[in-house]
JSON list of C-alpha atoms in Angstrom, two decimals:
[
{"chain": "A", "resi": 1, "resn": "UNK", "atom": "CA", "xyz": [8.64, -20.54, 38.17]},
{"chain": "A", "resi": 2, "resn": "UNK", "atom": "CA", "xyz": [5.84, -20.43, 35.60]},
{"chain": "A", "resi": 3, "resn": "UNK", "atom": "CA", "xyz": [5.22, -16.80, 36.43]},
{"chain": "A", "resi": 4, "resn": "UNK", "atom": "CA", "xyz": [8.65, -15.71, 35.17]},
{"chain": "A", "resi": 5, "resn": "UNK", "atom": "CA", "xyz": [8.31, -17.55, 31.81]},
{"chain": "A", "resi": 6, "resn": "UNK", "atom": "CA", "xyz": [4.96, -15.94, 30.99]},
{"chain": "A", "resi": 7, "resn": "UNK", "atom": "CA", "xyz": [6.21, -12.38, 31.34]},
{"chain": "A", "resi": 8, "resn": "UNK", "atom": "CA", "xyz": [8.49, -12.47, 28.22]},
{"chain": "A", "resi": 9, "resn": "UNK", "atom": "CA", "xyz": [5.68, -14.14, 26.27]},
{"chain": "A", "resi": 10, "resn": "UNK", "atom": "CA", "xyz": [3.31, -11.27, 27.03]},
{"chain": "A", "resi": 11, "resn": "UNK", "atom": "CA", "xyz": [5.94, -8.70, 26.11]},
{"chain": "A", "resi": 12, "resn": "UNK", "atom": "CA", "xyz": [6.51, -10.38, 22.75]},
{"chain": "A", "resi": 13, "resn": "UNK", "atom": "CA", "xyz": [2.75, -10.64, 22.14]},
{"chain": "A", "resi": 14, "resn": "UNK", "atom": "CA", "xyz": [2.26, -6.94, 22.90]},
{"chain": "A", "resi": 15, "resn": "UNK", "atom": "CA", "xyz": [5.20, -6.03, 20.66]},
{"chain": "A", "resi": 16, "resn": "UNK", "atom": "CA", "xyz": [3.79, -7.91, 17.65]},
{"chain": "A", "resi": 17, "resn": "UNK", "atom": "CA", "xyz": [0.32, -6.50, 18.26]},
{"chain": "A", "resi": 18, "resn": "UNK", "atom": "CA", "xyz": [1.71, -2.96, 18.18]},
{"chain": "A", "resi": 19, "resn": "UNK", "atom": "CA", "xyz": [3.61, -3.67, 14.95]},
{"chain": "A", "resi": 20, "resn": "UNK", "atom": "CA", "xyz": [0.46, -5.09, 13.36]},
{"chain": "A", "resi": 21, "resn": "UNK", "atom": "CA", "xyz": [-1.59, -2.04, 14.34]},
{"chain": "A", "resi": 22, "resn": "UNK", "atom": "CA", "xyz": [1.04, 0.39, 13.06]},
{"chain": "A", "resi": 23, "resn": "UNK", "atom": "CA", "xyz": [1.23, -1.47, 9.74]},
{"chain": "A", "resi": 24, "resn": "UNK", "atom": "CA", "xyz": [-2.56, -1.38, 9.38]},
{"chain": "A", "resi": 25, "resn": "UNK", "atom": "CA", "xyz": [-2.61, 2.40, 9.93]},
{"chain": "A", "resi": 26, "resn": "UNK", "atom": "CA", "xyz": [0.02, 2.91, 7.21]},
{"chain": "A", "resi": 27, "resn": "UNK", "atom": "CA", "xyz": [-2.01, 0.85, 4.75]},
{"chain": "A", "resi": 28, "resn": "UNK", "atom": "CA", "xyz": [-5.15, 2.83, 5.55]},
{"chain": "A", "resi": 29, "resn": "UNK", "atom": "CA", "xyz": [-3.31, 6.12, 4.93]},
{"chain": "A", "resi": 30, "resn": "UNK", "atom": "CA", "xyz": [-1.91, 4.77, 1.67]},
{"chain": "A", "resi": 31, "resn": "UNK", "atom": "CA", "xyz": [-5.36, 3.60, 0.58]},
{"chain": "A", "resi": 32, "resn": "UNK", "atom": "CA", "xyz": [-6.66, 7.16, 0.83]},
{"chain": "A", "resi": 33, "resn": "UNK", "atom": "CA", "xyz": [-3.80, 8.61, -1.24]},
{"chain": "A", "resi": 34, "resn": "UNK", "atom": "CA", "xyz": [-3.25, 5.82, -3.77]},
{"chain": "A", "resi": 35, "resn": "UNK", "atom": "CA", "xyz": [-5.91, 4.24, -5.94]},
{"chain": "A", "resi": 36, "resn": "UNK", "atom": "CA", "xyz": [-6.02, 2.18, -9.09]},
{"chain": "A", "resi": 37, "resn": "UNK", "atom": "CA", "xyz": [-6.19, 4.23, -12.27]},
{"chain": "A", "resi": 38, "resn": "UNK", "atom": "CA", "xyz": [-9.64, 4.61, -13.79]},
{"chain": "A", "resi": 39, "resn": "UNK", "atom": "CA", "xyz": [-8.28, 5.38, -17.28]},
{"chain": "A", "resi": 40, "resn": "UNK", "atom": "CA", "xyz": [-5.46, 2.82, -17.65]},
{"chain": "A", "resi": 41, "resn": "UNK", "atom": "CA", "xyz": [-6.29, -0.41, -19.46]},
{"chain": "A", "resi": 42, "resn": "UNK", "atom": "CA", "xyz": [-4.04, -3.39, -19.98]},
{"chain": "A", "resi": 43, "resn": "UNK", "atom": "CA", "xyz": [-0.62, -4.37, -18.65]},
{"chain": "A", "resi": 44, "resn": "UNK", "atom": "CA", "xyz": [1.38, -1.63, -16.88]},
{"chain": "A", "resi": 45, "resn": "UNK", "atom": "CA", "xyz": [5.00, -2.07, -17.88]},
{"chain": "A", "resi": 46, "resn": "UNK", "atom": "CA", "xyz": [6.49, 1.42, -17.51]},
{"chain": "A", "resi": 47, "resn": "UNK", "atom": "CA", "xyz": [5.83, 3.52, -14.42]},
{"chain": "A", "resi": 48, "resn": "UNK", "atom": "CA", "xyz": [6.75, 6.70, -16.31]},
{"chain": "A", "resi": 49, "resn": "UNK", "atom": "CA", "xyz": [3.86, 6.18, -18.77]},
{"chain": "A", "resi": 50, "resn": "UNK", "atom": "CA", "xyz": [1.52, 5.45, -15.89]},
{"chain": "A", "resi": 51, "resn": "UNK", "atom": "CA", "xyz": [2.68, 8.59, -14.04]},
{"chain": "A", "resi": 52, "resn": "UNK", "atom": "CA", "xyz": [2.10, 10.79, -17.11]},
{"chain": "A", "resi": 53, "resn": "UNK", "atom": "CA", "xyz": [-1.40, 9.45, -17.63]},
{"chain": "A", "resi": 54, "resn": "UNK", "atom": "CA", "xyz": [-2.27, 9.87, -13.96]},
{"chain": "A", "resi": 55, "resn": "UNK", "atom": "CA", "xyz": [-1.13, 13.51, -14.02]},
{"chain": "A", "resi": 56, "resn": "UNK", "atom": "CA", "xyz": [-2.81, 14.44, -17.30]},
{"chain": "A", "resi": 57, "resn": "UNK", "atom": "CA", "xyz": [-6.05, 12.46, -17.26]},
{"chain": "A", "resi": 58, "resn": "UNK", "atom": "CA", "xyz": [-6.81, 11.93, -13.58]},
{"chain": "A", "resi": 59, "resn": "UNK", "atom": "CA", "xyz": [-5.23, 15.08, -12.11]},
{"chain": "A", "resi": 60, "resn": "UNK", "atom": "CA", "xyz": [-3.02, 13.12, -9.71]},
{"chain": "A", "resi": 61, "resn": "UNK", "atom": "CA", "xyz": [-0.49, 15.64, -8.40]},
{"chain": "A", "resi": 62, "resn": "UNK", "atom": "CA", "xyz": [2.20, 13.05, -7.60]},
{"chain": "A", "resi": 63, "resn": "UNK", "atom": "CA", "xyz": [1.86, 10.90, -10.71]},
{"chain": "A", "resi": 64, "resn": "UNK", "atom": "CA", "xyz": [1.61, 7.15, -10.49]},
{"chain": "A", "resi": 65, "resn": "UNK", "atom": "CA", "xyz": [3.43, 3.84, -10.60]},
{"chain": "A", "resi": 66, "resn": "UNK", "atom": "CA", "xyz": [3.01, 0.26, -11.80]},
{"chain": "A", "resi": 67, "resn": "UNK", "atom": "CA", "xyz": [2.43, -2.42, -9.18]},
{"chain": "A", "resi": 68, "resn": "UNK", "atom": "CA", "xyz": [1.41, -6.07, -8.98]},
{"chain": "A", "resi": 69, "resn": "UNK", "atom": "CA", "xyz": [-2.37, -6.42, -8.74]},
{"chain": "A", "resi": 70, "resn": "UNK", "atom": "CA", "xyz": [-3.88, -9.86, -8.81]},
{"chain": "A", "resi": 71, "resn": "UNK", "atom": "CA", "xyz": [-2.40, -11.81, -11.73]},
{"chain": "A", "resi": 72, "resn": "UNK", "atom": "CA", "xyz": [-0.99, -8.81, -13.59]},
{"chain": "A", "resi": 73, "resn": "UNK", "atom": "CA", "xyz": [0.43, -5.32, -13.17]},
{"chain": "A", "resi": 74, "resn": "UNK", "atom": "CA", "xyz": [-1.79, -2.27, -12.91]},
{"chain": "A", "resi": 75, "resn": "UNK", "atom": "CA", "xyz": [-1.31, 1.49, -12.83]},
{"chain": "A", "resi": 76, "resn": "UNK", "atom": "CA", "xyz": [-1.90, 3.21, -9.47]},
{"chain": "A", "resi": 77, "resn": "UNK", "atom": "CA", "xyz": [-2.22, 6.99, -9.11]},
{"chain": "A", "resi": 78, "resn": "UNK", "atom": "CA", "xyz": [-0.93, 9.01, -6.13]},
{"chain": "A", "resi": 79, "resn": "UNK", "atom": "CA", "xyz": [-3.18, 11.89, -5.08]},
{"chain": "A", "resi": 80, "resn": "UNK", "atom": "CA", "xyz": [-1.53, 13.10, -1.84]}
]
């Protein structure tokens, strides 16, 4: 009887482990392509301004966007 109740538990555990690993790989790929702007200072309120600065000053081909970082919002540039 106990044998049949453990089988679904293992399937669920394997499922969540696979989801966790897939999510980690996506973050690692994003970390290589997206990084915090080196030239932006202060609060990032408009993604369009951030994107323009990333393209012009940091040579980011795909621009940039504003995103929550710690207690404020920062500009992040997309390079790939």
